[in-house]
PDB file of C-alpha atoms in Angstrom:
ATOM      1  CA  MET A   1       0.000   0.000   0.000  1.00 81.00           C
ATOM      2  CA  SER A   2       1.337   3.460  -0.842  1.00 95.00           C
ATOM      3  CA  TYR A   3       2.033   6.003   1.860  1.00 97.00           C
ATOM      4  CA  ILE A   4      -0.706   8.283   0.526  1.00 97.00           C
ATOM      5  CA  VAL A   5      -3.340   5.531   0.645  1.00 97.00           C
ATOM      6  CA  PHE A   6      -2.173   4.510   4.120  1.00 97.00           C
ATOM      7  CA  SER A   7      -2.436   8.089   5.378  1.00 98.00           C
ATOM      8  CA  MET A   8      -5.859   8.639   3.830  1.00 98.00           C
ATOM      9  CA  LEU A   9      -7.249   5.457   5.396  1.00 98.00           C
ATOM     10  CA  PHE A  10      -5.547   6.261   8.708  1.00 98.00           C
ATOM     11  CA  ILE A  11      -7.123   9.735   8.731  1.00 98.00           C
ATOM     12  CA  VAL A  12     -10.597   8.301   8.100  1.00 98.00           C
ATOM     13  CA  ILE A  13     -10.183   5.569  10.749  1.00 98.00           C
ATOM     14  CA  HIS A  14      -8.861   8.048  13.313  1.00 98.00           C
ATOM     15  CA  THR A  15     -11.591  10.612  12.656  1.00 98.00           C
ATOM     16  CA  VAL A  16     -14.436   8.076  12.750  1.00 98.00           C
ATOM     17  CA  SER A  17     -13.033   6.349  15.865  1.00 98.00           C
ATOM     18  CA  TYR A  18     -12.511   9.648  17.683  1.00 97.00           C
ATOM     19  CA  THR A  19     -15.986  10.878  16.778  1.00 97.00           C
ATOM     20  CA  LEU A  20     -17.706   7.632  17.825  1.00 97.00           C
ATOM     21  CA  ALA A  21     -15.803   7.544  21.118  1.00 96.00           C
ATOM     22  CA  GLY A  22     -16.814  11.131  21.823  1.00 94.00           C
ATOM     23  CA  ILE A  23     -20.467  10.483  21.025  1.00 94.00           C
ATOM     24  CA  ILE A  24     -20.571   7.398  23.242  1.00 95.00           C
ATOM     25  CA  ALA A  25     -18.637   8.940  26.139  1.00 92.00           C
ATOM     26  CA  LEU A  26     -20.601  12.200  26.062  1.00 89.00           C
ATOM     27  CA  LYS A  27     -23.636  10.276  27.324  1.00 89.00           C
ATOM     28  CA  VAL A  28     -21.903   9.986  30.732  1.00 89.00           C
ATOM     29  CA  SER A  29     -19.574  12.979  30.672  1.00 90.00           C
ATOM     30  CA  LYS A  30     -21.629  16.093  29.889  1.00 86.00           C
ATOM     31  CA  ASP A  31     -20.630  17.532  33.268  1.00 87.00           C
ATOM     32  CA  LEU A  32     -17.057  17.761  31.988  1.00 88.00           C
ATOM     33  CA  TYR A  33     -17.927  19.964  29.027  1.00 88.00           C
ATOM     34  CA  GLU A  34     -21.137  21.888  29.752  1.00 88.00           C
ATOM     35  CA  ASN A  35     -22.290  24.617  32.149  1.00 86.00           C
ATOM     36  CA  LYS A  36     -20.414  26.969  34.459  1.00 82.00           C
ATOM     37  CA  GLN A  37     -19.864  24.296  37.110  1.00 83.00           C
ATOM     38  CA  ARG A  38     -18.250  21.889  34.646  1.00 86.00           C
ATOM     39  CA  ILE A  39     -15.254  19.988  35.940  1.00 83.00           C
ATOM     40  CA  ILE A  40     -12.938  20.984  33.109  1.00 87.00           C
ATOM     41  CA  ASP A  41     -13.734  24.701  33.129  1.00 89.00           C
ATOM     42  CA  TYR A  42     -10.702  25.742  31.093  1.00 89.00           C
ATOM     43  CA  LEU A  43     -12.189  24.138  27.955  1.00 91.00           C
ATOM     44  CA  ARG A  44     -14.902  25.752  25.859  1.00 93.00           C
ATOM     45  CA  ASP A  45     -18.370  25.466  27.387  1.00 93.00           C
ATOM     46  CA  MET A  46     -20.439  23.364  24.995  1.00 91.00           C
ATOM     47  CA  SER A  47     -23.667  24.810  26.409  1.00 91.00           C
ATOM     48  CA  VAL A  48     -22.659  28.277  25.115  1.00 94.00           C
ATOM     49  CA  LYS A  49     -23.641  28.552  21.445  1.00 95.00           C
ATOM     50  CA  GLU A  50     -20.656  30.674  20.393  1.00 96.00           C
ATOM     51  CA  GLU A  51     -18.166  28.309  22.029  1.00 95.00           C
ATOM     52  CA  SER A  52     -19.968  25.235  20.728  1.00 94.00           C
ATOM     53  CA  ARG A  53     -19.961  26.666  17.193  1.00 97.00           C
ATOM     54  CA  HIS A  54     -16.201  27.158  17.385  1.00 97.00           C
ATOM     55  CA  VAL A  55     -15.729  23.494  18.296  1.00 95.00           C
ATOM     56  CA  GLU A  56     -18.129  22.383  15.566  1.00 96.00           C
ATOM     57  CA  LYS A  57     -16.276  24.509  12.992  1.00 97.00           C
ATOM     58  CA  TRP A  58     -12.788  23.262  13.881  1.00 98.00           C
ATOM     59  CA  PHE A  59     -13.421  19.684  15.034  1.00 97.00           C
ATOM     60  CA  LEU A  60     -13.169  18.020  11.629  1.00 98.00           C
ATOM     61  CA  PRO A  61     -10.176  20.008  10.312  1.00 98.00           C
ATOM     62  CA  ALA A  62      -8.352  19.372  13.591  1.00 98.00           C
ATOM     63  CA  GLN A  63      -8.964  15.619  13.445  1.00 98.00           C
ATOM     64  CA  LEU A  64      -7.917  15.453   9.792  1.00 98.00           C
ATOM     65  CA  ALA A  65      -4.669  17.241  10.652  1.00 98.00           C
ATOM     66  CA  ARG A  66      -4.049  15.029  13.698  1.00 97.00           C
ATOM     67  CA  GLY A  67      -4.695  11.902  11.649  1.00 98.00           C
ATOM     68  CA  ALA A  68      -2.313  13.026   8.912  1.00 98.00           C
ATOM     69  CA  LEU A  69       0.470  13.807  11.369  1.00 98.00           C
ATOM     70  CA  MET A  70       0.047  10.556  13.300  1.00 97.00           C
ATOM     71  CA  SER A  71       0.025   8.499  10.088  1.00 98.00           C
ATOM     72  CA  VAL A  72       3.293   9.940   8.779  1.00 98.00           C
ATOM     73  CA  VAL A  73       5.142   9.002  11.955  1.00 97.00           C
ATOM     74  CA  LEU A  74       4.294   5.330  11.335  1.00 97.00           C
ATOM     75  CA  TYR A  75       5.833   5.188   7.834  1.00 97.00           C
ATOM     76  CA  PRO A  76       9.156   3.698   8.986  1.00 97.00           C
ATOM     77  CA  ILE A  77       7.472   0.714  10.650  1.00 97.00           C
ATOM     78  CA  LEU A  78       4.707  -0.075   8.147  1.00 96.00           C
ATOM     79  CA  GLY A  79       6.567  -3.099   6.788  1.00 95.00           C
ATOM     80  CA  MET A  80       6.981  -4.601  10.238  1.00 96.00           C
ATOM     81  CA  LEU A  81       3.340  -3.945  11.134  1.00 96.00           C
ATOM     82  CA  GLY A  82       2.235  -5.688   7.952  1.00 94.00           C
ATOM     83  CA  GLU A  83       4.131  -8.828   8.982  1.00 97.00           C
ATOM     84  CA  VAL A  84       2.575  -9.319  12.421  1.00 97.00           C
ATOM     85  CA  SER A  85      -0.833 -10.825  13.148  1.00 97.00           C
ATOM     86  CA  PHE A  86      -4.037  -8.812  13.236  1.00 98.00           C
ATOM     87  CA  VAL A  87      -4.209  -9.219  17.022  1.00 98.00           C
ATOM     88  CA  MET A  88      -0.687  -7.852  17.491  1.00 98.00           C
ATOM     89  CA  ARG A  89      -1.378  -4.931  15.115  1.00 97.00           C
ATOM     90  CA  ALA A  90      -4.637  -4.083  16.859  1.00 98.00           C
ATOM     91  CA  LEU A  91      -3.002  -4.232  20.295  1.00 98.00           C
ATOM     92  CA  PHE A  92      -0.011  -2.183  19.142  1.00 98.00           C
ATOM     93  CA  LEU A  93      -2.018   0.503  17.341  1.00 98.00           C
ATOM     94  CA  GLY A  94      -4.676   0.763  20.055  1.00 98.00           C
ATOM     95  CA  GLY A  95      -2.011   0.840  22.765  1.00 97.00           C
ATOM     96  CA  LEU A  96       0.001   3.400  20.861  1.00 97.00           C
ATOM     97  CA  MET A  97      -2.986   5.703  20.600  1.00 97.00           C
ATOM     98  CA  PHE A  98      -3.913   5.304  24.249  1.00 97.00           C
ATOM     99  CA  VAL A  99      -0.396   5.826  25.582  1.00 97.00           C
ATOM    100  CA  TYR A 100       1.000   8.423  23.176  1.00 94.00           C
ATOM    101  CA  THR A 101      -2.114  10.505  22.523  1.00 92.00           C
ATOM    102  CA  ASP A 102      -3.474  10.388  26.043  1.00 94.00           C
ATOM    103  CA  PHE A 103      -1.914   8.792  29.099  1.00 95.00           C
ATOM    104  CA  ALA A 104       1.723   9.799  28.463  1.00 95.00           C
ATOM    105  CA  CYS A 105       0.858  12.915  26.456  1.00 93.00           C
ATOM    106  CA  ALA A 106       3.026  15.945  27.231  1.00 94.00           C
ATOM    107  CA  VAL A 107      -0.024  18.205  27.597  1.00 93.00           C
ATOM    108  CA  PRO A 108      -1.422  18.225  31.152  1.00 93.00           C
ATOM    109  CA  PHE A 109      -4.985  16.926  31.491  1.00 93.00           C
ATOM    110  CA  PRO A 110      -6.799  15.739  34.632  1.00 91.00           C
ATOM    111  CA  HIS A 111      -6.229  12.044  33.987  1.00 91.00           C
ATOM    112  CA  ASN A 112      -2.737  11.826  32.553  1.00 93.00           C
ATOM    113  CA  ILE A 113       0.761  11.793  34.008  1.00 95.00           C
ATOM    114  CA  GLU A 114       1.525  15.427  33.182  1.00 96.00           C
ATOM    115  CA  GLY A 115      -1.804  16.485  34.684  1.00 94.00           C
ATOM    116  CA  PHE A 116      -0.936  14.744  37.939  1.00 93.00           C
ATOM    117  CA  VAL A 117       2.346  16.666  38.023  1.00 96.00           C
ATOM    118  CA  TYR A 118       1.244  20.132  36.893  1.00 95.00           C
ATOM    119  CA  MET A 119      -2.481  20.610  37.441  1.00 93.00           C
ATOM    120  CA  LYS A 120      -4.127  22.109  40.487  1.00 92.00           C
ATOM    121  CA  PRO A 121      -5.850  19.573  42.760  1.00 90.00           C
ATOM    122  CA  ARG A 122      -9.348  20.874  41.917  1.00 87.00           C
ATOM    123  CA  TYR A 123      -8.917  19.417  38.402  1.00 87.00           C
ATOM    124  CA  ILE A 124      -7.640  16.029  39.506  1.00 88.00           C
ATOM    125  CA  ARG A 125     -10.903  14.318  40.362  1.00 79.00           C
ATOM    126  CA  GLY A 126     -11.593  10.617  40.228  1.00 76.00           C
ATOM    127  CA  ASN A 127     -14.918  10.903  38.437  1.00 83.00           C
ATOM    128  CA  ALA A 128     -13.429  13.182  35.764  1.00 86.00           C
ATOM    129  CA  SER A 129     -10.521  10.820  35.238  1.00 89.00           C
ATOM    130  CA  ALA A 130     -12.802   7.801  34.901  1.00 90.00           C
ATOM    131  CA  LYS A 131     -14.936   9.579  32.301  1.00 91.00           C
ATOM    132  CA  LEU A 132     -11.898  10.727  30.329  1.00 93.00           C
ATOM    133  CA  TYR A 133     -10.353   7.247  30.439  1.00 93.00           C
ATOM    134  CA  LEU A 134     -13.634   5.782  29.207  1.00 94.00           C
ATOM    135  CA  GLU A 135     -13.553   8.011  26.134  1.00 95.00           C
ATOM    136  CA  MET A 136      -9.918   7.249  25.361  1.00 96.00           C
ATOM    137  CA  LEU A 137     -10.325   3.516  25.915  1.00 96.00           C
ATOM    138  CA  ILE A 138     -13.301   3.458  23.553  1.00 97.00           C
ATOM    139  CA  TYR A 139     -11.286   5.411  20.988  1.00 98.00           C
ATOM    140  CA  SER A 140      -8.215   3.200  21.361  1.00 98.00           C
ATOM    141  CA  VAL A 141     -10.182  -0.040  20.999  1.00 98.00           C
ATOM    142  CA  ILE A 142     -12.165   1.146  17.970  1.00 98.00           C
ATOM    143  CA  PHE A 143      -9.060   2.617  16.371  1.00 98.00           C
ATOM    144  CA  GLY A 144      -6.851  -0.391  17.099  1.00 98.00           C
ATOM    145  CA  LEU A 145      -9.342  -2.893  15.680  1.00 98.00           C
ATOM    146  CA  ALA A 146     -10.209  -0.828  12.613  1.00 98.00           C
ATOM    147  CA  ALA A 147      -6.643   0.227  11.820  1.00 98.00           C
ATOM    148  CA  GLY A 148      -5.285  -3.269  12.452  1.00 97.00           C
ATOM    149  CA  TRP A 149      -7.807  -4.713  10.018  1.00 97.00           C
ATOM    150  CA  PHE A 150      -8.155  -2.114   7.256  1.00 97.00           C
ATOM    151  CA  LEU A 151      -4.645  -0.677   7.011  1.00 96.00           C
ATOM    152  CA  PHE A 152      -2.835  -3.961   6.333  1.00 93.00           C
TER     153      PHE A 152
END
């Protein structure tokens, strides 16, 4: 498979996986993103139309850019990934997304390592962390299975 085809498929798989995970997780995590008393009050308030419109406008372009950047980084190991079993690919790709894009990410967030180090205690709450982990686990599983199957 050419690099361009790989990247295009990767972008679609990432964007669909990320969107589905967000839709599913939002059912239990609205308190993170909406209203003045939301747990993560430094993000845009999705109950405010102007702020919600900004997210709606930039969500897709942002995910397309993220997908493109993440796909290019994998180019050097595509051959090796094509030689391992589907299960190993799915575990590797899902684990990679969970660890690199979330848990070990260099940007502090309430449920990751950097957040534990740098964030104020009011943001480090168990219920927020559980909800954020749920979303990222859903994303990582969907992405790992889909990418492991369709990209190779």
